[in-house]
Structure formats: C-alpha cells, structure tokens
Short mmCIF file of C-alpha atoms and ligand atoms in Angstrom, two decimals:
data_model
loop_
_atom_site.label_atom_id
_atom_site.label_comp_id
_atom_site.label_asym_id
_atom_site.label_seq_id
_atom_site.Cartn_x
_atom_site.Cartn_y
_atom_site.Cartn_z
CA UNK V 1 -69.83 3.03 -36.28
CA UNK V 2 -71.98 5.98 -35.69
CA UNK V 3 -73.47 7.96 -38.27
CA UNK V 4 -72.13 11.04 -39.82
CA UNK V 5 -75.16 12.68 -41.39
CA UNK V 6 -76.47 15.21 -38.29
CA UNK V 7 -78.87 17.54 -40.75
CA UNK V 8 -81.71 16.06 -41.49
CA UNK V 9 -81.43 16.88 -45.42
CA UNK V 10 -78.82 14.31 -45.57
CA UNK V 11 -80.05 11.52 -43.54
CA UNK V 12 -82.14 8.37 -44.45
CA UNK V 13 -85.07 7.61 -42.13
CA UNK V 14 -86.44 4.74 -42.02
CA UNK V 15 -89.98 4.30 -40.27
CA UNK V 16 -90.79 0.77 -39.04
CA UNK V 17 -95.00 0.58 -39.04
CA UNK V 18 -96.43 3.16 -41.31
CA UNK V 19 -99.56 3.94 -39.20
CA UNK V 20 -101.22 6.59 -37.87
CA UNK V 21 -98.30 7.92 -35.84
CA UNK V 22 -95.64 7.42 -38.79
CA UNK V 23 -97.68 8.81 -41.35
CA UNK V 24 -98.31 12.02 -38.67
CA UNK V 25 -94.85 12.69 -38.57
CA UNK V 26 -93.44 11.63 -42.32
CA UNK V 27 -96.10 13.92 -43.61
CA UNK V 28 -95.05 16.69 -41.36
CA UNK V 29 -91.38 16.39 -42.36
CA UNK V 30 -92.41 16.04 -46.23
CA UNK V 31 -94.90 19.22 -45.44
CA UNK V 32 -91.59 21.32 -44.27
CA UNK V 33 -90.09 20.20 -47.28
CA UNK V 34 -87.65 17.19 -46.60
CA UNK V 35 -87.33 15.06 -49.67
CA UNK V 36 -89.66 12.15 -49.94
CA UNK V 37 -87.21 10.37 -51.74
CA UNK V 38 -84.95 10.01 -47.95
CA UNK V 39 -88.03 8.07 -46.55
CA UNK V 40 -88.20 4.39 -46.19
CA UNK V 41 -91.75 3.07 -44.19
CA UNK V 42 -91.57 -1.12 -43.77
CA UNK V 43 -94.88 -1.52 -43.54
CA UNK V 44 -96.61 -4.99 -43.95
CA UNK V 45 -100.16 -3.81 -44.77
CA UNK V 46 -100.32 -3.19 -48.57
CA UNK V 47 -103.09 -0.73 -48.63
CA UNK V 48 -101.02 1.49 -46.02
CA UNK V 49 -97.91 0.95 -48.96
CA UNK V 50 -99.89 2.23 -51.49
CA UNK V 51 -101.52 5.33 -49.51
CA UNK V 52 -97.21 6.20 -48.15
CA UNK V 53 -96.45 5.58 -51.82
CA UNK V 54 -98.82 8.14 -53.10
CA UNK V 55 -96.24 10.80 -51.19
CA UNK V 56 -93.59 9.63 -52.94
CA UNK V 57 -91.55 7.70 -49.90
CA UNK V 58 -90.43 4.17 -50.77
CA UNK V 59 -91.50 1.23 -49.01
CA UNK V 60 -91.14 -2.16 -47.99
CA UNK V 61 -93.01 -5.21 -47.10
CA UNK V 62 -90.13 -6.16 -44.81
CA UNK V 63 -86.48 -5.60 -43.19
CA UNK V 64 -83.72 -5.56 -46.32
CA UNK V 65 -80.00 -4.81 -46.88
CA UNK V 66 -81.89 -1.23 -47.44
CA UNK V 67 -81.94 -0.68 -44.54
CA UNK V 68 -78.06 -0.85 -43.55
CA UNK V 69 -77.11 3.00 -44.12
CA UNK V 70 -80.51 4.40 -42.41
CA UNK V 71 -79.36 7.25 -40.60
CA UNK V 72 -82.53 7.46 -38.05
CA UNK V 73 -84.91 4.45 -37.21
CA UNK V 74 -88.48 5.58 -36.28
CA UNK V 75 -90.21 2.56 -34.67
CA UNK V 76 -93.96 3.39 -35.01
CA UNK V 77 -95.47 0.22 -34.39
CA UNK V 78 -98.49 -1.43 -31.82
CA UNK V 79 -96.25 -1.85 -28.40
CA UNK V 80 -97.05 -5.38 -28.17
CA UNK V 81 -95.22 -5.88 -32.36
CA UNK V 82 -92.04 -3.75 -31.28
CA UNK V 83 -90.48 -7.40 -29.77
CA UNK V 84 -91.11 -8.87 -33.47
CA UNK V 85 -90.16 -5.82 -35.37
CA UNK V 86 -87.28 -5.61 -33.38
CA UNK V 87 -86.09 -9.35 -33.96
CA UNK V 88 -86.93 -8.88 -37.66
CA UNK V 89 -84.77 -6.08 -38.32
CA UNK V 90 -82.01 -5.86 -35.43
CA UNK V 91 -79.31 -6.85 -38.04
CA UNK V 92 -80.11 -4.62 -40.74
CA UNK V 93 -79.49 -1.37 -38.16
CA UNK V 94 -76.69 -1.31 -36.26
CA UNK V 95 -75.63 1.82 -37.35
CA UNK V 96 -78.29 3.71 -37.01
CA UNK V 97 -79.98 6.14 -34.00
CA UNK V 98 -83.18 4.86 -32.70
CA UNK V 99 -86.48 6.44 -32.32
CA UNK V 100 -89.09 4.82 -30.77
CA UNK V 101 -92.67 6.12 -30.45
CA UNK V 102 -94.22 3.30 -28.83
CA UNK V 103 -96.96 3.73 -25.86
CA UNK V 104 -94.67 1.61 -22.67
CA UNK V 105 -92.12 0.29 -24.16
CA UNK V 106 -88.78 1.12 -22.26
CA UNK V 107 -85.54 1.78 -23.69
CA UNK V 108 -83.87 -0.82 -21.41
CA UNK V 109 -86.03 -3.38 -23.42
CA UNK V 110 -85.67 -1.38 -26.72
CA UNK V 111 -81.65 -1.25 -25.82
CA UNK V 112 -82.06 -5.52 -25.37
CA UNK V 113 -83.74 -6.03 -28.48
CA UNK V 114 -81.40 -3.94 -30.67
CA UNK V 115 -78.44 -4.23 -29.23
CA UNK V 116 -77.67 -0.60 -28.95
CA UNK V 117 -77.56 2.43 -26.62
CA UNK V 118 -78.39 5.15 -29.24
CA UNK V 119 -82.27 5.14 -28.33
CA UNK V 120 -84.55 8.11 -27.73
CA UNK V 121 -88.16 7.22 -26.60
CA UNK V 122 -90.72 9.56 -27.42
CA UNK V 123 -94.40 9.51 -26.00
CA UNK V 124 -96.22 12.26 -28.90
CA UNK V 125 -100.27 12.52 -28.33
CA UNK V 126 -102.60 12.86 -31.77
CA UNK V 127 -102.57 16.64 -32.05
CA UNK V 128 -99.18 15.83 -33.81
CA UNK V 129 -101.61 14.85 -36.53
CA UNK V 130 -102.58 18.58 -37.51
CA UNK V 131 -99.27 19.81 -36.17
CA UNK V 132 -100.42 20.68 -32.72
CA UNK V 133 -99.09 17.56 -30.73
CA UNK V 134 -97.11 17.30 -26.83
CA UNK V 135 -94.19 14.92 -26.91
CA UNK V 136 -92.20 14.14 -24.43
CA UNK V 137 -88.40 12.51 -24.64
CA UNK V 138 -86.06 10.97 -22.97
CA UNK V 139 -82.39 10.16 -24.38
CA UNK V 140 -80.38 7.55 -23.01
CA UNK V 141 -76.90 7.88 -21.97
CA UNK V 142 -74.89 6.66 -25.59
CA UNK V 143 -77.83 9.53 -27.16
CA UNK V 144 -75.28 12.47 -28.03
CA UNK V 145 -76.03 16.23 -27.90
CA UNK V 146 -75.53 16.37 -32.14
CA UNK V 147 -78.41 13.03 -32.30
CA UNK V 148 -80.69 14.83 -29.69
CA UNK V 149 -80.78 18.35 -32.57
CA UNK V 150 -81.62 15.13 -35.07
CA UNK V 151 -84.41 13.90 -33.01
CA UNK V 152 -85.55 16.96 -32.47
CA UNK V 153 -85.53 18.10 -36.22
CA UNK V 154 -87.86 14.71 -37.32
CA UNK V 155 -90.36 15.81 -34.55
CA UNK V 156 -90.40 19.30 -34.64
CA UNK V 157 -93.42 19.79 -37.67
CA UNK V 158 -95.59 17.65 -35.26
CA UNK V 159 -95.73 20.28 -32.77
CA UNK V 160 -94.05 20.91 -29.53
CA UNK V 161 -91.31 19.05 -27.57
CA UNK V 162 -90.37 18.41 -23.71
CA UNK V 163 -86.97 16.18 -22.95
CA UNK V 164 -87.64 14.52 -19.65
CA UNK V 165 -84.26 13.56 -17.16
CA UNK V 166 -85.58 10.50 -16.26
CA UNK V 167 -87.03 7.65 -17.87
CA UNK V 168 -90.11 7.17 -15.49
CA UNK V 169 -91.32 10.68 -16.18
CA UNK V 170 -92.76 9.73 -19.55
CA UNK V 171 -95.46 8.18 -17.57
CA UNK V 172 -96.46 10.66 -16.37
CA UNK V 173 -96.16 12.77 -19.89
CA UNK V 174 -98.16 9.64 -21.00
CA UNK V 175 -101.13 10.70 -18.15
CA UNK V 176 -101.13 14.37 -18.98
CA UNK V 177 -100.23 15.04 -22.83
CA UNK V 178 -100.47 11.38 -24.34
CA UNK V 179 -104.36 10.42 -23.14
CA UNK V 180 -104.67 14.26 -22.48
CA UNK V 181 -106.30 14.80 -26.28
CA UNK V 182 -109.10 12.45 -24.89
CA UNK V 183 -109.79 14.02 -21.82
CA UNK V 184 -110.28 17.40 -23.59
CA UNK V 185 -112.69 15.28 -26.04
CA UNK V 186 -114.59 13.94 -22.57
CA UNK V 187 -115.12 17.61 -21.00
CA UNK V 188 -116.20 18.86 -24.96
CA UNK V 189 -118.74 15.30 -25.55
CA UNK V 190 -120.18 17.17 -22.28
CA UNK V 191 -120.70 20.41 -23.18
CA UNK V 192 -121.62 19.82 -26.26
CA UNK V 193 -124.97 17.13 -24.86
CA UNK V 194 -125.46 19.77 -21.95
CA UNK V 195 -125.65 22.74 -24.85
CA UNK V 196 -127.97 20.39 -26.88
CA UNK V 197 -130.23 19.93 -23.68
CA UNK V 198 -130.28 23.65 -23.50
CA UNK V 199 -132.02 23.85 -26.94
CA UNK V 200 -129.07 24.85 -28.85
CA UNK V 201 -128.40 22.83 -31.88
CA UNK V 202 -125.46 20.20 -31.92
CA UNK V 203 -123.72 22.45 -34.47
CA UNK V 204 -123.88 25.73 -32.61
CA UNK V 205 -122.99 23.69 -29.52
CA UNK V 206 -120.15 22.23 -31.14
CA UNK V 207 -118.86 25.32 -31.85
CA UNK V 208 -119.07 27.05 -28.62
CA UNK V 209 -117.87 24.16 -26.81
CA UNK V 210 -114.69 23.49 -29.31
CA UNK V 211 -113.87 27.62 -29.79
CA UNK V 212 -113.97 27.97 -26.09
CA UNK V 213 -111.41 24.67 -25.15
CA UNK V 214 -109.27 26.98 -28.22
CA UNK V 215 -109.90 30.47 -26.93
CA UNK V 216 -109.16 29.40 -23.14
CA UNK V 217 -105.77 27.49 -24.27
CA UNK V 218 -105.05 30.23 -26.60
CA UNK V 219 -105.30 32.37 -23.75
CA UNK V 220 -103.65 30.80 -21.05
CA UNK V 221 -100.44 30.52 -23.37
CA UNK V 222 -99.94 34.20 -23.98
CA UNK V 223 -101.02 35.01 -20.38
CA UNK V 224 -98.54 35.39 -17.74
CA UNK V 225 -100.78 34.47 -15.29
CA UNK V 226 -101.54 31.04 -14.01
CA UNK V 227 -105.15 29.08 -14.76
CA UNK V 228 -105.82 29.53 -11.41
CA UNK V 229 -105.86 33.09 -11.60
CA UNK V 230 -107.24 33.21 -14.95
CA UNK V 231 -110.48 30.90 -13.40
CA UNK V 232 -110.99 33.66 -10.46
CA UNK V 233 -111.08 36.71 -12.89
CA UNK V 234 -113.84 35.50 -14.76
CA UNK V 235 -115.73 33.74 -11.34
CA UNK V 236 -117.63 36.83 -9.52
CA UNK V 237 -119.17 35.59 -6.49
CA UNK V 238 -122.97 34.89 -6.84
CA UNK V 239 -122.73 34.46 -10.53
CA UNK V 240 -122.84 32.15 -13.48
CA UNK V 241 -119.41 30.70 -12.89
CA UNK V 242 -119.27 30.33 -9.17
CA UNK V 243 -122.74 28.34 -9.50
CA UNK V 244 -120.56 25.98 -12.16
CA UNK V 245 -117.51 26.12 -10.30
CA UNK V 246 -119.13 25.35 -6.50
CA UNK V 247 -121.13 22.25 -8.28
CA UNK V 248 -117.92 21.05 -9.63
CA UNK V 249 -115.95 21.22 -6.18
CA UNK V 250 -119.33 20.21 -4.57
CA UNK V 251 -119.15 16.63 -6.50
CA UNK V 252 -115.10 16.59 -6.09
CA UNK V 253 -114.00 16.87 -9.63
CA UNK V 254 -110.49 18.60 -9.01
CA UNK V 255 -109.52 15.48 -7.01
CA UNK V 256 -111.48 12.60 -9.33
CA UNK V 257 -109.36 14.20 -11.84
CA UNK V 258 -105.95 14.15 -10.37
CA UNK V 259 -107.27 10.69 -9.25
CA UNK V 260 -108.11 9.77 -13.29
CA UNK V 261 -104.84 11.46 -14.42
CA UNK V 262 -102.97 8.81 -11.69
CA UNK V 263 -104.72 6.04 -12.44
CA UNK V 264 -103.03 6.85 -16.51
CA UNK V 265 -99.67 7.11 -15.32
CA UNK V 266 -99.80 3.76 -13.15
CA UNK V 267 -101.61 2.11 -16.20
CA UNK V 268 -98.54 3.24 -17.89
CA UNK V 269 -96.08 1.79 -15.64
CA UNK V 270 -97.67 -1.21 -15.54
CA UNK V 271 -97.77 -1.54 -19.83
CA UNK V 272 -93.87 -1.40 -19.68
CA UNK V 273 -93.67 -4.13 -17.44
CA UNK V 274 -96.02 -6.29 -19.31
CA UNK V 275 -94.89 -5.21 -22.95
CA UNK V 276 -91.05 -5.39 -22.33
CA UNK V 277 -90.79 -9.08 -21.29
N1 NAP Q 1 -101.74 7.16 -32.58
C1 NAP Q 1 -101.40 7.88 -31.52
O1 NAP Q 1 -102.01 8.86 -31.17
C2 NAP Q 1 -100.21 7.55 -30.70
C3 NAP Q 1 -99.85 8.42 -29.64
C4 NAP Q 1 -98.71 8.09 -28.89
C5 NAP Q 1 -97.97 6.96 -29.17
N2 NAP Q 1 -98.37 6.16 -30.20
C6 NAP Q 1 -97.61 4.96 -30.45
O2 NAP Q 1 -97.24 4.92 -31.80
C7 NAP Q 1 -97.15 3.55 -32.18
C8 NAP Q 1 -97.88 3.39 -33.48
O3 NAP Q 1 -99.28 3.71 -33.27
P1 NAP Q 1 -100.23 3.94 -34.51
O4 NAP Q 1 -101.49 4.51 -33.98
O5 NAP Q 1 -99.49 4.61 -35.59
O6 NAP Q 1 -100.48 2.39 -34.89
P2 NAP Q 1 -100.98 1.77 -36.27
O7 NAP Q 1 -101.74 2.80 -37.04
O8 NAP Q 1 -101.58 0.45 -35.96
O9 NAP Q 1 -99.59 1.57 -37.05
C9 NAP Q 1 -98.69 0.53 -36.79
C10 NAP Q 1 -98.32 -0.08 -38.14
O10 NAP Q 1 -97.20 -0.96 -37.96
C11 NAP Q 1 -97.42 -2.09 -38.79
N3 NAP Q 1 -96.61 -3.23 -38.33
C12 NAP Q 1 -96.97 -4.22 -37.47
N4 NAP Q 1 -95.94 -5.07 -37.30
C13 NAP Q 1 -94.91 -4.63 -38.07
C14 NAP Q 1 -93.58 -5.08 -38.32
N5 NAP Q 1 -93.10 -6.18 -37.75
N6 NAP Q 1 -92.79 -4.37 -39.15
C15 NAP Q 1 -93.26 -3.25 -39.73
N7 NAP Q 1 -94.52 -2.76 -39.53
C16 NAP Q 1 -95.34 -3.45 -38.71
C17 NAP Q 1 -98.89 -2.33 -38.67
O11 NAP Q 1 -99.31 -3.14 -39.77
P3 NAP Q 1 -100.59 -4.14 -39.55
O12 NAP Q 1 -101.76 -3.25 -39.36
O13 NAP Q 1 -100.60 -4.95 -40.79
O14 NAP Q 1 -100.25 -4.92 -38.30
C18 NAP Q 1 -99.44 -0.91 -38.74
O15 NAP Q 1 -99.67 -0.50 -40.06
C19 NAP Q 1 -97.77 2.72 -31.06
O16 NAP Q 1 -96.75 2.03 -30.35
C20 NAP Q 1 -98.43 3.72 -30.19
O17 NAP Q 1 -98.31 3.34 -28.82
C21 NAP Q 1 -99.48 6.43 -30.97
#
C-alpha cells in the first residue's frame, strides 16, 4: 500500500531522533505554518521531548502502533543508531515514504533495513538551521514523481534543494555543501585573528569578516558572472589584492583546497561502507 496523502497539509510525519537536524526542519515546517498537531518526533531523550513538546508536536519515547498511518518518515538520527532505529521501528512503517537525513548511510542499506524502496536520502548542511541550508537528494527508483513534490515540500523552509542522478554524488554534496558551513567558519576564524592582529577589535573584525563572506555570496548569486571573474575585477595588478591573492597561490591554497574538499568526499565514501554493515 502506498500512501494517498501527496500535500503536505494532510500527511503525518513522523521524525525518528528529534535532534538538531529534526528540530531544524520541524520548526521550519511549523514556521510556514503546517499544523503541529501532524508531527510525531520518537525521541528517547526526555529533555529533547519536553523542548519538541513546547511546539506543540507529539512525541514518543519509542516505535508504537502510532506510527502505522505516518505518511512521511524523517530519520534524523547519529548514522551509527539508524541500524537500531531501523530494527526498532521497521514494522510499524511499511506504508510510509522514507526520508533519511543521515551523514553516509546509503539507501541500499536503508532499503535492507526497512524493507522498502520508497527512500529519498538527503545530505542538508546547518544553514538549514536559520533557513539558509544546501541539501542535496537522491530518490531511488520505487521514489515517484508525486513523493519527490512531498519531499521537497518538508525541506523546502530549510533552504535550498539539489536532486542528484546518482547515489555517489552525495559525497561529493557531502564535501562541498555538508562540511562546506565549516570551511566558511575556518577562512572567517582567520580573518577575524588576522583583523585582531591588525589592531582592530574582535567585534569590528567580526563584522567585517562575517558581512564580507555575506556581501561576496550575496553578490556572486545575483551576478551573471563567474567568481573567477568577479576575483579579477576587484585584483588590479600591484595592489592590495594581488599582494593577497599571489601569497595565496604562492603557498598553493587553490590546490590544498581542492585537495581538503577530496579528502571530505573520500571520508564520505568510506563512512557508508563502515556505517551500512
Ligand atoms: N546537524 C547537522 O548539521 C547535520 C547535517 C547533515 C546531516 N546531519 C545528519 O542528521 C542526523 C541527525 O543529526 P543531529 O545533529 O540532529 O543529531 P542529534 O542532535 O544527536 O539528534 C539525534 C537524536 O536521535 C536520538 N536517537 C538516538 N537513537 C534513537 C532511536 N533509536 N530512536 C529515536 N531516536 C533516537 C538521539 O537521542 P540520544 O541523544 O538520547 O541518543 C538524538 O536526540 C545525523 O545522521 C547527521 O549525520 C546532520
């Protein structure tokens, strides 16, 4: 049986973990006005209960007969509890379309533990937190066109969306969008010391250093041009910039980076290997 319900008004979610990542996206659908009272969070940790109750969704302390006409299941927990969750609440779900937000885990795994082929796996980043996050999709094959609009509906108030064709790809959405928020935070903990050595205070140097990251992203989305392009217009030869610029190519960071970003997306493919034995 497959479910019927394919606007997101009249479905029943049902979040398994209610974390950091669920409580990102049930506040953003509760924010854009779904009813709280169509949210269900199984969530061991009483204090995280209490805080999700507080919203006005209902929770549980474990799988129940609940669960049996959830429309969408939203796995949000650790990778290495899916295997558990899974085996906890496989025959309370049958039903239901799958959404897993898990760092690794593939859907051929997620597919073996739940005995189904409606499964989307989604890799979001923490921007999704204020609205402002990258995630990346991938549908498998028994995933139809009418579930994908579903999918898309729950994730939409967490910011913006990217299906991928092929599985493997999210690893590499993983390396650029899904440990991207932290290399952002890396490049601004250095500006922010190197405007403090300066003699600026942290403050003002927190401020420059965050507003530009904003102003530069801000800009290179409504320009037509390409970052590369954008860099040369503002590098004159002999000045400020090009002295930046030629110490950064003079100590190789174009290719350290690309090398970093790599070294994410193999640490990726290696986390589904380990997590979905
Ligand atoms: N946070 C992010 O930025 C981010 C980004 C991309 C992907 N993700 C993925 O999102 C998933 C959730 O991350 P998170 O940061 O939200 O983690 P989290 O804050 O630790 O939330 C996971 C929650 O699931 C609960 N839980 C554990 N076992 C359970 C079970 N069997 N049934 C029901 N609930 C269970 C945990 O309770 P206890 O604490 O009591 O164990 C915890 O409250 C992870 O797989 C992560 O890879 C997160």
């Amino acid at each position: 049986m497959t479910h019927t319900n394919n606007t997101l008004n009249q479905c029943k979610l049902v979040f398994v973990g209610g974390g950091n990542m669920a409580s990102a996206i049930l506040g953003g659908l509760i924010r854009q006005g779904m009813s709280a009272q169509r949210i269900w969070v199984i969530e061991p940790f009483e204090q995280s209960r209490q805080r999700l109750e507080a919203l006005g969704v209902h929770t549980l302390s474990a799988p129940s007969a609940d669960l049996q006409d959830a429309d969408v299941m939203i796995w949000a927990v650790k990778p290495q509890s899916f295997h558990e969750a899974a085996q906890q609440n496989r025959a309370f779900c049958q039903q239901a379309l799958h959404l897993s937000v898990a760092a690794g885990i593939r859907s051929d795994s997620i597919a073996h533990w739940l005995g189904s082929e409606r499964i989307v796996r989604a890799m979001p980043n923490t921007p999704a937190l204020v609205g402002l996050g990258q995630t990346g999709l991938f549908a498998r094959t028994g995933v139809t066109p009418a579930d994908k609009q579903l999918i898309a509906q729950v994730l939409e108030p967490t910011g913006q969306l990217l299906w991928v064709a092929h599985e493997p790809l999210l690893d590499a959405v993983t390396a650029i969008s899904g440990s991207g928020p932290a290399y952002v935070f890396y490049f601004l903990e250095a500006m922010i010391q190197a405007g403090v050595d300066m003699g600026l205070s942290a403050s003002q140097a927190h401020q420059l250093a965050v507003g530009t990251f904003e102003g530069a992203s801000a800009l290179a989305k409504a320009s037509d041009e390409s970052p590369h392009v954008l860099r040369e217009r503002v590098t004159s030869k002999g000045g400020t910039t090009y002295a930046a610029t030629c110490a950064l190519d003079e100590a190789g960071v174009q290719s350290l980076f690309k090398h970093a970003l790599e070294a994410a997306r193999l640490r990726a493919q290696e986390l589904g290997d380990e997590f979905g034995k």
